[in-house]
Amino acid sequence: MKRPIVLTGITTSGSPHLGNYVGAIKPAIDASKKENNNSFFFLADYHAIVKTKDSKRIAQSTLEIASAWIALGLDPTQVTFYRQSDIPEITELSWILNTIAAKGLLNRAHAYKSAVQQNLAIKEDEDAGISMGLFGYPVLMAADILMFNAEVVPVGKDQVQHIEMARDIAQRFNHLYGKTFELPNAHIDQKTSVLTGLDGRKMSKSYDNTIPLFCTENQLKKYINKIKTNILEPGESKDPNDSIIFEIWSAFATEEETEFMRLAFKDGIGWGDAKRKLFHLINGSLIEARETYFQLLNKPEDIEEILNEGSKKARPLAQSRIKKIRESIGLKPLF
Ligand code: ADP
Ligand code: TRP
């Protein structure tokens, strides 16, 4: 029986944070442990250069995110774990897909639209500071996914539109050149929403508003203490649906623990108490992985070796796929 292909990537533009963990890393590792899957996980470094021009940050982030995946239980012998830029066929496919992706489709991408809105809000030219890389970001993502014919793509809710665009582009290609690509589906952990960051916006490496996935216990406590709350006193009933603490709690907790906290909110738990409980919950889930993570950061050569092995598995597949794709669009030897 054909094994469903699971694929996801994380942009190497900063330190991994709690949102990356609950939205992508954890569901992806869980999915990879189902026997029947064939998983591809990668470091999206060509996406990272769209988001930051800080080359040191990108190199450090690559080490941190790869170490986080491994520390959290990804088994590189069971999955294909690689760096996007080690597989040049992906960027080649991205160009091919650019020639069929409709500009109108990309005009509707949330990230591009919000960059335009921000420009208009400050009376700038609507395209100020917007690169073609940002505009074409979803096309490169489609290439990541379609290169390996992935059907299951575990991502946070913020990425759903991109997966729909990949589907759209795949359908268009199939229509023009014959069935080539499977249509991918976003897999979203129903339990977790998009986690909110310390400033009230989506938690994101791009906003410097994150709670890092791995830091010392003391730092974790400090970050949790920074989470915004309101002025309600202990003893006053609180609305769990209007609280970042409850949101993060639910992403890490079992159903029973979530119900426990919901009741505690109703009963007027104090913010200090809620933050302490949240610290213990998160710390408990990460404590073991944290140690491994910090050890791995000191062994970049081990991580490099793992990524090299990963690209040795991924590249031949990409090469044979791109050969067929080139042929189907008419790029082939003359005889
Ligand atoms: P960032 O916005 O921090 O740069 P990425 O774009 O690298 O994060 O996202 C990698 C994965 O982590 C994606 O699947 C994305 O949906 C998920 N993710 C990122 N931020 C969050 C969040 N705040 N809540 C849930 N999932 C998230
Ligand atoms: N763009 C994704 C993000 O910012 C990361 C990513 C790149 C990705 N390529 C992908 C996720 C392919 C899933 C599939 O979150």
CSV table of C-alpha atoms and ligand atoms in Angstrom, one decimal:
chain,number,residue,atom,x,y,z
A,1,MET,CA,0.0,0.0,0.0
A,2,LYS,CA,1.2,3.5,-0.8
A,3,ARG,CA,2.4,5.4,2.3
A,4,PRO,CA,1.0,8.9,2.6
A,5,ILE,CA,3.7,11.5,2.4
A,6,VAL,CA,3.9,14.0,5.3
A,7,LEU,CA,6.0,17.1,4.8
A,8,THR,CA,6.6,20.3,6.7
A,9,GLY,CA,9.2,23.0,7.0
A,10,ILE,CA,10.2,25.7,9.4
A,11,THR,CA,11.8,29.0,8.3
A,12,THR,CA,15.3,29.5,9.7
A,13,SER,CA,14.9,33.1,10.6
A,14,GLY,CA,15.2,33.0,14.4
A,15,SER,CA,15.0,30.9,17.5
A,16,PRO,CA,12.3,28.2,17.6
A,17,HIS,CA,9.4,29.3,19.8
A,18,LEU,CA,6.3,27.7,21.5
A,19,GLY,CA,4.2,28.5,18.4
A,20,ASN,CA,6.5,26.5,16.1
A,21,TYR,CA,6.3,23.6,18.6
A,22,VAL,CA,2.6,23.4,19.0
A,23,GLY,CA,1.7,24.4,15.4
A,24,ALA,CA,4.3,22.3,13.5
A,25,ILE,CA,7.1,20.4,15.3
A,26,LYS,CA,4.9,18.4,17.7
A,27,PRO,CA,2.2,17.4,15.2
A,28,ALA,CA,4.8,16.6,12.6
A,29,ILE,CA,6.8,14.3,14.9
A,30,ASP,CA,3.6,12.7,16.1
A,31,ALA,CA,2.6,12.0,12.5
A,32,SER,CA,6.1,10.7,11.7
A,33,LYS,CA,5.7,8.0,14.4
A,34,LYS,CA,2.7,6.5,12.7
A,35,GLU,CA,4.2,3.5,11.0
A,36,ASN,CA,2.5,4.0,7.8
A,37,ASN,CA,3.9,7.4,7.0
A,38,ASN,CA,6.8,8.6,4.9
A,39,SER,CA,7.9,11.9,6.4
A,40,PHE,CA,9.9,14.8,5.0
A,41,PHE,CA,10.9,17.6,7.4
A,42,PHE,CA,13.1,20.5,6.4
A,43,LEU,CA,14.7,23.8,7.2
A,44,ALA,CA,13.3,26.4,5.0
A,45,ASP,CA,16.4,28.6,4.6
A,46,TYR,CA,15.5,30.0,1.2
A,47,HIS,CA,12.3,31.2,2.8
A,48,ALA,CA,14.3,32.7,5.7
A,49,ILE,CA,16.2,35.1,3.4
A,50,VAL,CA,12.9,36.7,2.5
A,51,LYS,CA,12.3,37.5,6.1
A,52,THR,CA,15.7,38.6,7.3
A,53,LYS,CA,19.0,39.9,5.7
A,54,ASP,CA,20.9,39.0,8.9
A,55,SER,CA,23.1,36.2,7.7
A,56,LYS,CA,24.5,35.3,11.1
A,57,ARG,CA,20.9,35.0,12.4
A,58,ILE,CA,20.0,32.6,9.6
A,59,ALA,CA,23.1,30.4,10.2
A,60,GLN,CA,22.4,30.3,14.0
A,61,SER,CA,18.7,29.7,13.4
A,62,THR,CA,19.5,26.7,11.2
A,63,LEU,CA,21.5,25.1,14.0
A,64,GLU,CA,18.9,25.9,16.6
A,65,ILE,CA,15.9,24.7,14.6
A,66,ALA,CA,17.6,21.5,13.5
A,67,SER,CA,18.7,20.8,17.1
A,68,ALA,CA,15.2,21.5,18.3
A,69,TRP,CA,13.7,18.9,15.9
A,70,ILE,CA,16.2,16.3,17.0
A,71,ALA,CA,15.9,17.0,20.7
A,72,LEU,CA,12.1,16.7,20.5
A,73,GLY,CA,12.3,13.2,19.2
A,74,LEU,CA,12.6,13.4,15.4
A,75,ASP,CA,14.5,10.3,14.3
A,76,PRO,CA,16.5,11.2,11.2
A,77,THR,CA,16.9,7.5,10.3
A,78,GLN,CA,13.2,7.1,10.0
A,79,VAL,CA,12.3,10.4,8.2
A,80,THR,CA,14.0,12.5,5.5
A,81,PHE,CA,15.4,15.6,7.3
A,82,TYR,CA,17.1,18.1,5.1
A,83,ARG,CA,18.0,21.7,4.4
A,84,GLN,CA,16.0,23.3,1.6
A,85,SER,CA,19.0,24.9,0.0
A,86,ASP,CA,20.8,21.6,-0.3
A,87,ILE,CA,18.1,20.5,-2.9
A,88,PRO,CA,18.5,23.0,-5.8
A,89,GLU,CA,15.8,21.1,-7.7
A,90,ILE,CA,13.3,22.8,-5.4
A,91,THR,CA,14.3,26.3,-6.6
A,92,GLU,CA,14.2,25.0,-10.1
A,93,LEU,CA,10.7,23.7,-9.6
A,94,SER,CA,9.8,27.0,-8.0
A,95,TRP,CA,10.6,28.8,-11.3
A,96,ILE,CA,8.6,26.4,-13.3
A,97,LEU,CA,5.6,26.9,-11.0
A,98,ASN,CA,6.1,30.7,-11.2
A,99,THR,CA,5.3,30.4,-14.9
A,100,ILE,CA,1.8,29.0,-14.1
A,101,ALA,CA,0.9,30.6,-10.8
A,102,ALA,CA,-1.6,33.3,-11.4
A,103,LYS,CA,-0.5,36.8,-10.2
A,104,GLY,CA,-4.1,37.4,-9.1
A,105,LEU,CA,-3.8,34.4,-6.8
A,106,LEU,CA,-0.6,35.7,-5.2
A,107,ASN,CA,-2.1,39.2,-4.8
A,108,ARG,CA,-4.5,37.6,-2.3
A,109,ALA,CA,-1.7,36.1,-0.1
A,110,HIS,CA,-2.2,37.4,3.5
A,111,ALA,CA,1.5,38.2,4.1
A,112,TYR,CA,1.8,40.3,1.0
A,113,LYS,CA,-1.6,42.0,1.6
A,114,SER,CA,-0.7,42.9,5.1
A,115,ALA,CA,2.7,44.4,4.0
A,116,VAL,CA,0.7,46.5,1.4
A,117,GLN,CA,-1.8,47.6,4.1
A,118,GLN,CA,1.0,48.6,6.4
A,119,ASN,CA,2.6,50.7,3.7
A,120,LEU,CA,-0.8,52.4,2.9
A,121,ALA,CA,-1.4,53.1,6.6
A,122,ILE,CA,1.8,55.2,6.8
A,123,LYS,CA,1.0,56.8,3.4
A,124,GLU,CA,3.9,55.0,1.7
A,125,ASP,CA,4.0,53.7,-1.8
A,126,GLU,CA,2.0,50.4,-1.6
A,127,ASP,CA,5.0,48.3,-2.7
A,128,ALA,CA,7.7,50.0,-0.6
A,129,GLY,CA,10.1,47.4,0.8
A,130,ILE,CA,8.2,44.5,-0.7
A,131,SER,CA,10.6,42.1,-2.6
A,132,MET,CA,9.6,39.7,-5.3
A,133,GLY,CA,10.8,37.0,-2.8
A,134,LEU,CA,8.0,38.0,-0.5
A,135,PHE,CA,5.4,38.1,-3.3
A,136,GLY,CA,6.5,34.7,-4.6
A,137,TYR,CA,6.9,33.1,-1.1
A,138,PRO,CA,3.9,30.9,-1.6
A,139,VAL,CA,5.2,29.6,-5.0
A,140,LEU,CA,8.5,28.4,-3.3
A,141,MET,CA,6.3,26.8,-0.7
A,142,ALA,CA,4.3,25.0,-3.4
A,143,ALA,CA,7.6,23.8,-4.8
A,144,ASP,CA,8.7,22.4,-1.4
A,145,ILE,CA,5.5,20.4,-1.2
A,146,LEU,CA,5.0,19.3,-4.8
A,147,MET,CA,8.6,18.3,-5.2
A,148,PHE,CA,8.0,15.3,-3.0
A,149,ASN,CA,4.3,14.8,-3.8
A,150,ALA,CA,3.3,15.5,-0.2
A,151,GLU,CA,-0.4,14.9,0.7
A,152,VAL,CA,-0.3,15.7,4.4
A,153,VAL,CA,1.2,19.0,5.5
A,154,PRO,CA,1.1,19.7,9.3
A,155,VAL,CA,1.1,23.4,9.8
A,156,GLY,CA,-0.3,26.1,12.1
A,157,LYS,CA,-3.5,27.8,11.0
A,158,ASP,CA,-1.6,30.8,9.6
A,159,GLN,CA,-0.2,28.7,6.8
A,160,VAL,CA,-3.5,27.2,5.5
A,161,GLN,CA,-3.8,29.7,2.8
A,162,HIS,CA,-0.4,28.8,1.5
A,163,ILE,CA,-1.3,25.1,1.3
A,164,GLU,CA,-4.5,26.0,-0.6
A,165,MET,CA,-2.4,28.0,-3.1
A,166,ALA,CA,-0.1,25.0,-3.5
A,167,ARG,CA,-3.2,22.9,-4.3
A,168,ASP,CA,-4.4,25.5,-6.8
A,169,ILE,CA,-1.0,25.6,-8.5
A,170,ALA,CA,-0.8,21.8,-8.6
A,171,GLN,CA,-4.3,21.6,-10.2
A,172,ARG,CA,-3.3,24.1,-12.8
A,173,PHE,CA,-0.1,22.3,-13.7
A,174,ASN,CA,-2.0,18.9,-13.8
A,175,HIS,CA,-4.6,20.5,-16.1
A,176,LEU,CA,-1.9,21.9,-18.5
A,177,TYR,CA,0.5,19.0,-18.6
A,178,GLY,CA,-1.3,15.9,-17.3
A,179,LYS,CA,-1.5,14.5,-13.8
A,180,THR,CA,1.8,15.1,-12.2
A,181,PHE,CA,1.2,16.2,-8.6
A,182,GLU,CA,-0.9,14.9,-5.8
A,183,LEU,CA,-3.1,17.6,-4.2
A,184,PRO,CA,-1.7,18.5,-0.7
A,185,ASN,CA,-3.9,19.0,2.4
A,186,ALA,CA,-3.1,21.1,5.4
A,187,HIS,CA,-3.3,19.2,8.7
A,188,ILE,CA,-4.1,21.4,11.6
A,189,ASP,CA,-4.1,20.3,15.2
A,190,GLN,CA,-7.7,21.1,16.1
A,191,LYS,CA,-6.7,21.6,19.7
A,192,THR,CA,-4.3,24.4,19.0
A,193,SER,CA,-5.0,27.8,17.7
A,194,VAL,CA,-2.4,30.2,16.5
A,195,LEU,CA,-0.5,31.1,19.7
A,196,THR,CA,-0.4,34.8,20.5
A,197,GLY,CA,2.9,36.4,21.3
A,198,LEU,CA,3.9,38.7,24.1
A,199,ASP,CA,2.7,41.8,22.3
A,200,GLY,CA,-0.7,40.5,21.5
A,201,ARG,CA,0.1,39.7,17.8
A,202,LYS,CA,0.7,36.2,16.4
A,203,MET,CA,3.7,34.7,18.1
A,204,SER,CA,6.4,34.9,15.3
A,205,LYS,CA,10.1,35.0,14.8
A,206,SER,CA,9.5,38.0,12.6
A,207,TYR,CA,8.0,40.1,15.5
A,208,ASP,CA,10.5,39.3,18.3
A,209,ASN,CA,7.5,38.6,20.5
A,210,THR,CA,8.1,35.0,21.2
A,211,ILE,CA,8.5,32.7,24.1
A,212,PRO,CA,11.5,30.6,23.1
A,213,LEU,CA,11.0,26.9,23.0
A,214,PHE,CA,14.3,26.4,24.8
A,215,CYS,CA,15.8,28.7,27.4
A,216,THR,CA,16.8,28.3,31.0
A,217,GLU,CA,14.1,27.8,33.6
A,218,ASN,CA,14.6,31.3,34.9
A,219,GLN,CA,14.3,32.8,31.5
A,220,LEU,CA,11.1,30.8,30.9
A,221,LYS,CA,9.6,32.1,34.1
A,222,LYS,CA,10.5,35.6,33.1
A,223,TYR,CA,8.9,35.3,29.7
A,224,ILE,CA,5.8,33.8,31.1
A,225,ASN,CA,5.6,36.7,33.6
A,226,LYS,CA,5.6,39.1,30.7
A,227,ILE,CA,2.4,37.6,29.2
A,228,LYS,CA,-0.2,40.4,29.1
A,229,THR,CA,-3.1,40.0,31.5
A,230,ASN,CA,-5.9,42.4,32.6
A,231,ILE,CA,-6.5,44.2,35.9
A,232,LEU,CA,-8.9,41.6,37.4
A,233,GLU,CA,-7.9,40.7,40.9
A,234,PRO,CA,-7.6,37.2,42.4
A,235,GLY,CA,-11.1,36.0,43.3
A,236,GLU,CA,-12.7,37.8,40.4
A,237,SER,CA,-14.0,35.4,37.7
A,238,LYS,CA,-12.0,35.5,34.4
A,239,ASP,CA,-12.8,34.7,30.8
A,240,PRO,CA,-10.6,31.9,29.6
A,241,ASN,CA,-11.3,32.7,26.0
A,242,ASP,CA,-9.9,36.1,26.4
A,243,SER,CA,-6.5,35.0,27.9
A,244,ILE,CA,-3.2,34.2,26.3
A,245,ILE,CA,-2.3,32.2,29.4
A,246,PHE,CA,-5.3,30.0,28.9
A,247,GLU,CA,-4.6,29.7,25.2
A,248,ILE,CA,-1.0,28.5,25.8
A,249,TRP,CA,-2.1,26.3,28.6
A,250,SER,CA,-4.6,24.5,26.3
A,251,ALA,CA,-2.0,23.9,23.7
A,252,PHE,CA,0.2,22.0,26.2
A,253,ALA,CA,-2.4,20.5,28.5
A,254,THR,CA,-4.5,17.3,28.4
A,255,GLU,CA,-8.2,17.7,28.1
A,256,GLU,CA,-8.6,17.2,31.9
A,257,GLU,CA,-6.0,19.8,32.6
A,258,THR,CA,-7.7,22.2,30.2
A,259,GLU,CA,-11.0,21.7,32.0
A,260,PHE,CA,-9.3,22.2,35.3
A,261,MET,CA,-7.9,25.6,34.2
A,262,ARG,CA,-11.2,26.6,32.7
A,263,LEU,CA,-12.9,26.1,36.1
A,264,ALA,CA,-10.0,27.8,37.9
A,265,PHE,CA,-10.6,30.9,35.7
A,266,LYS,CA,-14.2,30.9,36.5
A,267,ASP,CA,-13.4,30.6,40.1
A,268,GLY,CA,-11.1,33.6,39.9
A,269,ILE,CA,-7.6,32.2,40.0
A,270,GLY,CA,-5.0,35.0,40.4
A,271,TRP,CA,-2.8,35.9,37.4
A,272,GLY,CA,0.3,35.1,39.4
A,273,ASP,CA,-0.9,31.7,40.3
A,274,ALA,CA,-2.1,31.0,36.7
A,275,LYS,CA,1.4,32.0,35.4
A,276,ARG,CA,3.1,29.7,38.0
A,277,LYS,CA,1.0,26.8,36.9
A,278,LEU,CA,1.6,27.5,33.2
A,279,PHE,CA,5.4,27.6,33.9
A,280,HIS,CA,5.3,24.2,35.6
A,281,LEU,CA,3.2,22.7,32.8
A,282,ILE,CA,5.5,23.9,30.0
A,283,ASN,CA,8.7,23.3,31.9
A,284,GLY,CA,7.5,19.7,32.6
A,285,SER,CA,6.9,19.0,28.9
A,286,LEU,CA,10.2,20.4,27.7
A,287,ILE,CA,12.6,19.6,30.5
A,288,GLU,CA,14.1,16.5,29.0
A,289,ALA,CA,14.4,17.8,25.5
A,290,ARG,CA,16.0,21.0,26.7
A,291,GLU,CA,19.1,19.2,28.0
A,292,THR,CA,19.6,17.4,24.7
A,293,TYR,CA,19.0,20.7,22.8
A,294,PHE,CA,21.7,22.5,24.6
A,295,GLN,CA,24.1,19.6,24.1
A,296,LEU,CA,23.4,19.6,20.3
A,297,LEU,CA,24.0,23.3,20.0
A,298,ASN,CA,27.6,22.5,20.9
A,299,LYS,CA,27.9,19.8,18.2
A,300,PRO,CA,27.2,21.6,14.9
A,301,GLU,CA,29.3,18.9,13.1
A,302,ASP,CA,26.8,16.2,14.3
A,303,ILE,CA,23.9,18.3,13.0
A,304,GLU,CA,25.7,18.9,9.7
A,305,GLU,CA,26.2,15.2,9.3
A,306,ILE,CA,22.5,14.5,9.9
A,307,LEU,CA,21.5,17.1,7.3
A,308,ASN,CA,24.0,15.7,4.8
A,309,GLU,CA,22.6,12.2,5.2
A,310,GLY,CA,19.1,13.8,4.8
A,311,SER,CA,20.0,15.5,1.5
A,312,LYS,CA,21.5,12.2,0.3
A,313,LYS,CA,18.0,10.7,0.7
A,314,ALA,CA,16.0,13.6,-0.6
A,315,ARG,CA,18.1,14.7,-3.6
A,316,PRO,CA,17.9,11.6,-5.8
A,317,LEU,CA,14.1,11.7,-5.4
A,318,ALA,CA,14.1,15.4,-6.4
A,319,GLN,CA,16.4,14.7,-9.3
A,320,SER,CA,14.2,12.0,-10.8
A,321,ARG,CA,11.0,14.0,-10.2
A,322,ILE,CA,12.4,17.2,-11.8
A,323,LYS,CA,13.6,15.2,-14.8
A,324,LYS,CA,10.0,14.0,-15.5
A,325,ILE,CA,8.6,17.5,-14.9
A,326,ARG,CA,11.1,19.0,-17.3
A,327,GLU,CA,10.1,16.5,-19.9
A,328,SER,CA,6.4,17.1,-19.5
A,329,ILE,CA,6.9,20.8,-20.1
A,330,GLY,CA,9.0,20.3,-23.1
A,331,LEU,CA,12.5,20.8,-21.7
A,332,LYS,CA,14.2,17.6,-23.0
A,333,PRO,CA,17.0,16.4,-25.2
A,334,LEU,CA,16.3,16.8,-28.9
A,335,PHE,CA,16.6,13.1,-29.7
B,1,ADP,P1,7.5,32.3,12.3
B,1,ADP,O1,6.2,33.1,12.1
B,1,ADP,O2,7.9,32.3,13.7
B,1,ADP,O3,8.6,32.7,11.4
B,1,ADP,P2,7.4,30.0,10.7
B,1,ADP,O4,6.8,30.9,9.7
B,1,ADP,O5,8.8,29.5,10.5
B,1,ADP,O6,7.2,30.8,12.1
B,1,ADP,O7,6.4,28.8,11.0
B,1,ADP,C1,6.8,27.4,11.1
B,1,ADP,C2,5.6,26.6,11.5
B,1,ADP,O8,5.2,27.0,12.8
B,1,ADP,C3,4.4,26.8,10.6
B,1,ADP,O9,3.7,25.6,10.5
B,1,ADP,C4,3.6,27.8,11.4
B,1,ADP,O10,2.2,27.6,11.1
B,1,ADP,C5,3.8,27.4,12.8
B,1,ADP,N1,3.7,28.5,13.6
B,1,ADP,C6,4.4,29.7,13.6
B,1,ADP,N2,3.9,30.6,14.5
B,1,ADP,C7,2.9,29.9,15.1
B,1,ADP,C8,2.0,30.3,16.2
B,1,ADP,N3,2.1,31.5,16.8
B,1,ADP,N4,1.0,29.4,16.6
B,1,ADP,C9,0.9,28.2,16.0
B,1,ADP,N5,1.8,27.8,15.0
B,1,ADP,C10,2.7,28.6,14.6
B,2,TRP,N1,6.4,29.1,5.1
B,2,TRP,C1,6.3,28.3,6.2
B,2,TRP,C2,6.2,29.2,7.4
B,2,TRP,O1,6.6,30.3,7.3
B,2,TRP,C3,7.5,27.3,6.3
B,2,TRP,C4,7.5,26.4,5.1
B,2,TRP,C5,8.2,26.6,4.0
B,2,TRP,C6,6.6,25.3,4.9
B,2,TRP,N2,7.9,25.6,3.1
B,2,TRP,C7,6.9,24.8,3.6
B,2,TRP,C8,5.6,24.7,5.7
B,2,TRP,C9,6.2,23.7,3.1
B,2,TRP,C10,5.0,23.6,5.2
B,2,TRP,C11,5.3,23.1,3.9
B,2,TRP,O2,5.7,28.8,8.3
